Coordinates of C-alpha atoms in Angstrom, one line a residue:
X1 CA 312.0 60.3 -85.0
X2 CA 313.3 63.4 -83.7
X3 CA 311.7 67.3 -84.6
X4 CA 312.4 69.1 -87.1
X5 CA 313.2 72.9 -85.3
X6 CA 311.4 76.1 -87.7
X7 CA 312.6 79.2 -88.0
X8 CA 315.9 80.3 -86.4
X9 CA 318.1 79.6 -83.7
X10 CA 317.5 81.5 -80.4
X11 CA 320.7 83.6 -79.4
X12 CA 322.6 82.1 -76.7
X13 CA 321.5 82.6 -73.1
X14 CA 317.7 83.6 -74.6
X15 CA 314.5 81.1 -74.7
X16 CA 313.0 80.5 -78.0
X17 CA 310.7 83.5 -76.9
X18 CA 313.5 86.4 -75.9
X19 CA 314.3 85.8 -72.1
X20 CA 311.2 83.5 -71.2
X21 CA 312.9 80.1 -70.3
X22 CA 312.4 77.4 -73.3
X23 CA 309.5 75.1 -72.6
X24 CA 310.6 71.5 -72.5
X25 CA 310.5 69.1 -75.8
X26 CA 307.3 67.0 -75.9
X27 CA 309.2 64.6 -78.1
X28 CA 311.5 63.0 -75.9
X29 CA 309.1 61.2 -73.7
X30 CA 309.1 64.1 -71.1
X31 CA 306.9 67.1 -70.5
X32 CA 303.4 65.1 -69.8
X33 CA 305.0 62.1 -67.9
X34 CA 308.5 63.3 -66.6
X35 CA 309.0 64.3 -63.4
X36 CA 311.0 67.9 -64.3
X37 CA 307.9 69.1 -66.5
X38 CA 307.0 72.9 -66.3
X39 CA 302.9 71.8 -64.9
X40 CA 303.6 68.6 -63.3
X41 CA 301.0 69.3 -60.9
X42 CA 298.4 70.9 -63.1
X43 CA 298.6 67.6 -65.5
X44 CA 298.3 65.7 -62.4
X45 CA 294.8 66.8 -61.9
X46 CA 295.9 68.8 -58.6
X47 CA 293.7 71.8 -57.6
X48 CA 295.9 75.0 -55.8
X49 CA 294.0 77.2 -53.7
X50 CA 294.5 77.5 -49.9
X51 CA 296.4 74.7 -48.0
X52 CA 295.9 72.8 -51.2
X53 CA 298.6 74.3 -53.2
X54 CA 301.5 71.7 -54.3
X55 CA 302.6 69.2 -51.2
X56 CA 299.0 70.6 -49.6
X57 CA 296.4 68.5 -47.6
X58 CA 293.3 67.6 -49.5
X59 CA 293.2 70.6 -51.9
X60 CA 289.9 71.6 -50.3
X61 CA 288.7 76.0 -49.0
X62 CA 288.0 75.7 -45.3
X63 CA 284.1 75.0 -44.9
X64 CA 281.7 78.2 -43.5
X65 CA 281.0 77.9 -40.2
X66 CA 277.1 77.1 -38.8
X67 CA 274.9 79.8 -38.3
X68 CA 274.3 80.8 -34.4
X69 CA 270.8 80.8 -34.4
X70 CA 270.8 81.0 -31.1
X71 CA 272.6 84.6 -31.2
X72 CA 270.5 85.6 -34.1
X73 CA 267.0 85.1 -32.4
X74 CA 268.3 86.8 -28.8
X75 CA 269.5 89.6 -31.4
X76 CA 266.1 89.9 -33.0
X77 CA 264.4 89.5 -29.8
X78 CA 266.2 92.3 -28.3
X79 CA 265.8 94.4 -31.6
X80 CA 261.7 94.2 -31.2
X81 CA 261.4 94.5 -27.4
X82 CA 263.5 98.1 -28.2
X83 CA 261.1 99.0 -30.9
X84 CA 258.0 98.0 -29.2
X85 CA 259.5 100.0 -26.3
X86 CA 260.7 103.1 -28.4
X87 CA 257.0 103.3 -30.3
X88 CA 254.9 102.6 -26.8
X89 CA 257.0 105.8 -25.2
X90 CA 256.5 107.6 -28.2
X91 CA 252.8 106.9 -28.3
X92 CA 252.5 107.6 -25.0
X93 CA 253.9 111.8 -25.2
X94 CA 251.8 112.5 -28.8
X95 CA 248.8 111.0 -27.3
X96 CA 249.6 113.0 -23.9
X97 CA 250.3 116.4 -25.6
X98 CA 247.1 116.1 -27.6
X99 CA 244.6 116.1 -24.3
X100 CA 243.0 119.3 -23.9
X101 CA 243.5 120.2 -20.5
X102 CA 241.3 123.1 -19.9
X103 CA 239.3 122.6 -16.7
X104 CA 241.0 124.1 -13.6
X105 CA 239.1 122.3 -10.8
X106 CA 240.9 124.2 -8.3
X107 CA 239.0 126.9 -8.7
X108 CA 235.9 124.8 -7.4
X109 CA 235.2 126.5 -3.9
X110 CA 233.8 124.2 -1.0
X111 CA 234.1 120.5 -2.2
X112 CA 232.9 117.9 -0.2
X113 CA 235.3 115.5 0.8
X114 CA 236.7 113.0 -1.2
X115 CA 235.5 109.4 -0.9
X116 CA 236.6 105.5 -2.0
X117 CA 237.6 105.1 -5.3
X118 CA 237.1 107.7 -8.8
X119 CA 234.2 109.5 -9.9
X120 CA 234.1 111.1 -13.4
X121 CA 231.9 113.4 -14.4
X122 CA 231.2 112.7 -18.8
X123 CA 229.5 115.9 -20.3
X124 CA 227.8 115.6 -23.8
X125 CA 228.0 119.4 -25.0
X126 CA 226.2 120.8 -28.1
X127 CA 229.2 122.7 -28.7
X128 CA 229.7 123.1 -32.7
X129 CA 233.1 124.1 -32.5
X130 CA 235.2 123.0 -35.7
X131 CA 232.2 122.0 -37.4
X132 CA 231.4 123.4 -41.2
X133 CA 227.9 124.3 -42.2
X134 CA 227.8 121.2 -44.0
X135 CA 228.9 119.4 -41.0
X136 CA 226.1 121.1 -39.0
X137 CA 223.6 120.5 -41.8
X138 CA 224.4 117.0 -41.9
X139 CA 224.3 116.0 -38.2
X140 CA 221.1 118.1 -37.8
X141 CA 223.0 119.9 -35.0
X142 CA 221.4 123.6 -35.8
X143 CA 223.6 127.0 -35.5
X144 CA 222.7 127.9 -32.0
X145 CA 226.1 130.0 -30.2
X146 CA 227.4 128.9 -27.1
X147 CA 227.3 125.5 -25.4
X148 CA 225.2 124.0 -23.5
X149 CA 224.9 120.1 -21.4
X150 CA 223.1 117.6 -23.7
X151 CA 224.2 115.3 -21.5
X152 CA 225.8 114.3 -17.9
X153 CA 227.1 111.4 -16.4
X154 CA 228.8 110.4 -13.2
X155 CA 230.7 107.1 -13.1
X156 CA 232.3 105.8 -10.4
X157 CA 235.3 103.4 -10.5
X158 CA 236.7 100.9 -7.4
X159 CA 236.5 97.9 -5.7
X160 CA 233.0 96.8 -6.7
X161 CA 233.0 97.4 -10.2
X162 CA 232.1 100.2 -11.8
X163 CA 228.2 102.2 -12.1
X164 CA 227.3 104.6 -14.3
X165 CA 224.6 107.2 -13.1
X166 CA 222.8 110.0 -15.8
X167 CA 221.8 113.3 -14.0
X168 CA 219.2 114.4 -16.5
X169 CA 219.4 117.8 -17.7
X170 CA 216.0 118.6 -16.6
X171 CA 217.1 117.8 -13.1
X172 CA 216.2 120.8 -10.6
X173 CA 218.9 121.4 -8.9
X174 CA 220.3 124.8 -6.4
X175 CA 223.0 127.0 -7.7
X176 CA 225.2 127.3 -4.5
X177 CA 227.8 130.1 -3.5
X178 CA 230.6 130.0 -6.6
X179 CA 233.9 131.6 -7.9
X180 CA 233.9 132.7 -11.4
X181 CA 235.9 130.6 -13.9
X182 CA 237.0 133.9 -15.4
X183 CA 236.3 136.8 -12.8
X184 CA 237.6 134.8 -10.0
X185 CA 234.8 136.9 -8.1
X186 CA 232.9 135.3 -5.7
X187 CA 229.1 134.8 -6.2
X188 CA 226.9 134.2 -2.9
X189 CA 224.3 131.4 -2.9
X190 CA 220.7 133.2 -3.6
X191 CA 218.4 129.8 -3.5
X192 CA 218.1 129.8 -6.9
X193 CA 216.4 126.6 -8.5
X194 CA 217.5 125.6 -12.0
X195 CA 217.5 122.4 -14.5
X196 CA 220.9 121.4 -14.3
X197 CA 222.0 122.3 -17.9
X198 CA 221.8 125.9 -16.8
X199 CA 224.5 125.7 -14.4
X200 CA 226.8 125.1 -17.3
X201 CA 225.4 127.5 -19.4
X202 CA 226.2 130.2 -16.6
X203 CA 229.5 129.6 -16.4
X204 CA 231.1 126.7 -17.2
X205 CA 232.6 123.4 -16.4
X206 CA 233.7 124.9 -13.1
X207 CA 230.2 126.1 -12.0
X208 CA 228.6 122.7 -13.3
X209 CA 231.0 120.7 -10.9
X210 CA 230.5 122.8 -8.0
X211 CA 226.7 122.2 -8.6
X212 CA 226.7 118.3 -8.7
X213 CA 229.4 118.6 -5.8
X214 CA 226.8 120.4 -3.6
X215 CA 223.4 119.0 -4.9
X216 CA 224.9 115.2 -4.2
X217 CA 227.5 115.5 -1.7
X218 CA 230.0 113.2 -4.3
X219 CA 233.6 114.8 -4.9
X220 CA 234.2 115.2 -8.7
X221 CA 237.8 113.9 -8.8
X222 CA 238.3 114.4 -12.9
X223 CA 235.7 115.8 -15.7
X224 CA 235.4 114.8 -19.2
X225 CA 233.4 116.7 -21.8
X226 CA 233.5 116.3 -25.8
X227 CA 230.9 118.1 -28.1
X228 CA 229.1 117.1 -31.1
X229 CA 231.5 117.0 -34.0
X230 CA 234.0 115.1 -32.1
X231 CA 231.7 112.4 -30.7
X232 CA 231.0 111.9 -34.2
X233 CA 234.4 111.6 -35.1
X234 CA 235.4 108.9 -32.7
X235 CA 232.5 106.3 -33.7
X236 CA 233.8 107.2 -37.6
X237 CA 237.0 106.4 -36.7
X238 CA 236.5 103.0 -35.0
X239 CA 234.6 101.7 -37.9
X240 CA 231.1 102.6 -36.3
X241 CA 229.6 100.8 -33.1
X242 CA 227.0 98.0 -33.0
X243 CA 224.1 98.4 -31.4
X244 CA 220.3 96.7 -30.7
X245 CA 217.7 98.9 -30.8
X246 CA 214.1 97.4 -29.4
X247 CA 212.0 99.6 -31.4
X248 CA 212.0 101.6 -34.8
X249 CA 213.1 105.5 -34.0
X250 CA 212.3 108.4 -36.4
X251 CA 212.8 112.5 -34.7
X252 CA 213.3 115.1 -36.9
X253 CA 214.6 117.2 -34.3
X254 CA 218.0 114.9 -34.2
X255 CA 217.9 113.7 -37.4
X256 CA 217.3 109.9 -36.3
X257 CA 215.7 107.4 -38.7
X258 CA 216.6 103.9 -37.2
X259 CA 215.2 100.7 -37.6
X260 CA 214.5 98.0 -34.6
X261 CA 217.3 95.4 -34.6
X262 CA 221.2 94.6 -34.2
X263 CA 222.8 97.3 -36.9
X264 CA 226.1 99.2 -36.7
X265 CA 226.1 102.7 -36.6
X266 CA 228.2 105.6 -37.7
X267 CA 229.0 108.9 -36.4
X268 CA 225.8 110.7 -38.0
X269 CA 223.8 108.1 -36.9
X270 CA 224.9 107.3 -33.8
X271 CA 225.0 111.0 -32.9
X272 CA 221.3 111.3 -33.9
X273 CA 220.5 108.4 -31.5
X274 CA 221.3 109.9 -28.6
X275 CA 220.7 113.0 -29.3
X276 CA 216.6 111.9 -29.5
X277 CA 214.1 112.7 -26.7
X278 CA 211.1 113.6 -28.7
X279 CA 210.5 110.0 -29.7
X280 CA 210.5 108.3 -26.8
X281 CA 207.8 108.0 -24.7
X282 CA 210.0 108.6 -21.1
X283 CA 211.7 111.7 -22.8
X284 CA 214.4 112.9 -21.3
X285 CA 215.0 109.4 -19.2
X286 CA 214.5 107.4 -21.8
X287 CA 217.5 109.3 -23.7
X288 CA 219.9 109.1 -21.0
X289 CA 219.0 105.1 -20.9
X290 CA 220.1 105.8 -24.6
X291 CA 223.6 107.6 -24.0
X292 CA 224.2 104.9 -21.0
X293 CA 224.0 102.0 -23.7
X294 CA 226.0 103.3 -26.7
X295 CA 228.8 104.9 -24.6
X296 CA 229.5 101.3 -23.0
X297 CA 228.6 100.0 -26.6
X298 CA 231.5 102.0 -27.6
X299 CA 233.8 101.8 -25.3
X300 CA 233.4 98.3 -26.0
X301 CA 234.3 98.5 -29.2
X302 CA 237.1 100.9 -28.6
X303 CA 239.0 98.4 -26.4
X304 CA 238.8 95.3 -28.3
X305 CA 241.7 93.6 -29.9
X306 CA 240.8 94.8 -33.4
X307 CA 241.2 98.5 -32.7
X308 CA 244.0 97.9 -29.7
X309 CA 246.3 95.8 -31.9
X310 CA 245.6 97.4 -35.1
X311 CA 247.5 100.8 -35.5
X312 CA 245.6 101.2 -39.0
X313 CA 242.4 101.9 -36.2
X314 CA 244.0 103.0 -32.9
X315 CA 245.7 105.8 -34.5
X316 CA 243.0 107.5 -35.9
X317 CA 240.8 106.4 -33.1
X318 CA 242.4 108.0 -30.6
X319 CA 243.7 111.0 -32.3
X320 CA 239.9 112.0 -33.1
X321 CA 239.2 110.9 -29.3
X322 CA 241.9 112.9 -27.5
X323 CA 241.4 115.8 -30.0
X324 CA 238.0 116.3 -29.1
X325 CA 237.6 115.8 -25.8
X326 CA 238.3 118.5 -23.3
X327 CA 239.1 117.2 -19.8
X328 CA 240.6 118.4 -15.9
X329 CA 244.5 119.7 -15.7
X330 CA 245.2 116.8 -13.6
X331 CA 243.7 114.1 -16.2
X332 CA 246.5 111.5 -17.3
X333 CA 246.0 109.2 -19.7
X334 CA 246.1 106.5 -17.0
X335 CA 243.0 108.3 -15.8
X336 CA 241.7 108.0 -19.5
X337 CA 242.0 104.6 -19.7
X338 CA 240.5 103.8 -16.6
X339 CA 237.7 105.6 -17.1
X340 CA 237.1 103.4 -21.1
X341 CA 237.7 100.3 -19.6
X342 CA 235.1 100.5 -16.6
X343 CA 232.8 101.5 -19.4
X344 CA 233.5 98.5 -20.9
X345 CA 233.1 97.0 -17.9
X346 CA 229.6 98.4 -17.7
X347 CA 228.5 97.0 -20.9
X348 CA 229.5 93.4 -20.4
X349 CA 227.7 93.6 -17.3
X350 CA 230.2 93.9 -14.4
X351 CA 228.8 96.8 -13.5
X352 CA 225.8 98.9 -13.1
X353 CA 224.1 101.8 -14.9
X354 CA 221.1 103.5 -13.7
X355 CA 219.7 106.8 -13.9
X356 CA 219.5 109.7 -10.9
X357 CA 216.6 108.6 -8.7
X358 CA 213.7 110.7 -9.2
X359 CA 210.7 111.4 -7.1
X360 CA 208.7 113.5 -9.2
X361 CA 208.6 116.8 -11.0
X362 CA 207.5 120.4 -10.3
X363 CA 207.4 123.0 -13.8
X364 CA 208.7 120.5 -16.2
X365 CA 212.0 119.9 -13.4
X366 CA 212.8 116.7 -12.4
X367 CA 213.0 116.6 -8.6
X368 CA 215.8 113.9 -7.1
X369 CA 214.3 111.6 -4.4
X370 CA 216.5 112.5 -1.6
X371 CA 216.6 110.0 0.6
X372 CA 217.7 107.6 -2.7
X373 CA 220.1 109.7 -3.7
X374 CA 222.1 110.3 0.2
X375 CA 221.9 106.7 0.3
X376 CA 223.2 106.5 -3.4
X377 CA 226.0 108.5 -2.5
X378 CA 227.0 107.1 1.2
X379 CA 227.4 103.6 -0.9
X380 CA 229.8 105.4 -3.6
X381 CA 232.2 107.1 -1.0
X382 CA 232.5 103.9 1.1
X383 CA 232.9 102.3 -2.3
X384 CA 229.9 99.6 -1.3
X385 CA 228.1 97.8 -3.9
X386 CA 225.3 99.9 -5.1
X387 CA 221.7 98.5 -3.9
X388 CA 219.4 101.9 -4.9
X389 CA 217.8 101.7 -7.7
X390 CA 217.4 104.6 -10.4
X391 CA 214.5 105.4 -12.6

């Protein structure tokens, strides 16, 4: 039965919708199934895209290619290495530019040759510098001008491992022939017989190398000095330092109140511990057996993986470190690092501390037993492993 057509006749030339081509009929058994329909392909279930289009092969968009994950890990790779490298040379100038250089050692006059190996001269000042009255207060540090030695150490670095020796402050000692640190004048040796703080206290750094240099025969190759605040600052900063004390220790004078036993201490405390004299019964020795222990103690703690590897700690740790302390103008970091690690090395026993042997004293002066401390010294500059024994 043919259609019926509605409506009227398209003009000639002209589709039955003005110009667009007239679709074929759907009644005359052509349009889904003949092979001259408008969609053929379409109603053939034919997909176009790509090489699939009409007379195309498989009808199918080309497939992504695998990932190189070979490329992509040397890429990452070669991305960290040049972070890691950028941030360690960066590191490396902040932490540089923040040292203190502000000892001239060349300005020490007649130094006895230089031996095996590296001696460092530590210096424990009571300088209050940056500290608040609160701060002072709190650490039970006192208002007194100036600076003075609360403490001096030699260690040597080389081939046998490192030793640590205290010079007491109390240690009598002769104030030889010197250049002043400011004057540049020339002072003459008189004979004079002093404790060794006072050499320090008369003119400086400069004047307390050129002591030691003369009173041991031992070349000072770098000097190290940080005051009170600071000290305090670093053992803050490395989330305190542990420590075994073999007896209970309460001075006023420091501000110690300490327990027997393995604890961690902070900066107050730990400041306060070796600060303390009064309360022991060797005084003055017995303190620097003190300072010996919770220096290496700390250095300890300062080179372990938990404050190397975590820049949360390091940071912080060694930007109130190199703040604080106040060293030679030819002191590197390389020199700095060297000088923590043989610490270290002290603690965990490669090494050996002991104190400047003594012989006896005369006015409340410790007097050095000579013929210890020449042999003590021959056995540093040929960089021998160290037989005397200290008090």
């Amino acid at each position: 039965m043919r259609q019926v057509r509605r409506g009227p006749a398209a003009p000639p030339g002209q589709g039955a919708y003005g110009g667009v081509p007239q679709q074929p009929s759907y009644v005359d058994g052509q349009g889904h199934g003949g092979h001259d329909g408008y969609d053929s392909g379409y109603n053939t279930g034919q997909v176009y895209g790509g090489s699939g289009g009409p007379g195309g092969g498989g009808g199918y968009a080309p497939q992504r290619p695998a990932p190189d994950w070979r490329r992509r890990i040397k890429v990452t790779a070669i991305t960290l290495v040049t972070v890691l490298l950028v941030t360690t040379v960066a590191t490396y100038f902040w932490a540089d530019s923040k040292l203190n250089r502000e000892v001239d050692l060349s300005k020490v006059i007649e130094r006895p040759e230089k031996g095996e190996g590296t001696n460092y001269l530590i210096v424990g000042s009571d300088s209050r510098e940056g500290m608040s009255d609160e701060d002072k207060k709190k650490l039970h540090t006192g208002s007194a001008e100036g600076k003075r030695t609360d403490s001096m150490m030699i260690l040597h670095t080389g081939g046998n491992g490192p030793t640590l020796i205290s010079l007491p402050r109390d240690s009598n000692v002769e104030i030889p022939s010197f250049k002043g640190s400011d004057s540049g004048k020339t002072y003459p040796a008189t004979g004079r017989q002093v404790k060794l703080n006072a050499a320090y206290a008369e003119d400086g750094p400069e004047l307390l190398v050129r002591t030691v240099e003369f009173n041991t025969g031992l070349h000072i190759d770098h000097y190290v000095e940080i005051g009170f605040g600071g000290f305090a600052s670093i053992v803050d900063a490395v989330g305190g330092v542990e420590i075994d004390l073999p007896q209970d220790i309460k001075d006023t004078k420091s501000g110690a109140d300490l327990k027997k036993g393995k604890q961690t201490l902070n900066g107050e405390e730990a400041l306060a511990f070796v600060r303390t004299r009064y309360a022991l019964a060797g005084s003055d020795l017995d303190r620097t057996k003190n300072q010996q222990k919770f220096l290496s103690a700390l250095a300890n703690q300062v080179a372990t993986p938990g404050t190397v590897l975590n820049p949360f700690k390091l940071y912080p740790t060694m930007g109130a470190g190199l703040d604080s302390l106040i060293v030679d103008e030819d002191m590197g970091l390389f020199d700095l690092a060297d000088m923590f690690w043989s610490m270290k090395g002290v603690s965990s026993g490669e090494g050996t501390s002991m104190n400047m042997p003594i012989a006896g004293s005369s006015g409340g002066n410790l007097l050095w037993d000579k013929a210890k401390v020449k042999q003590l010294v021959n056995e540093l500059n040929n960089d021998e492993k160290v037989t005397v024994k200290g008090n």
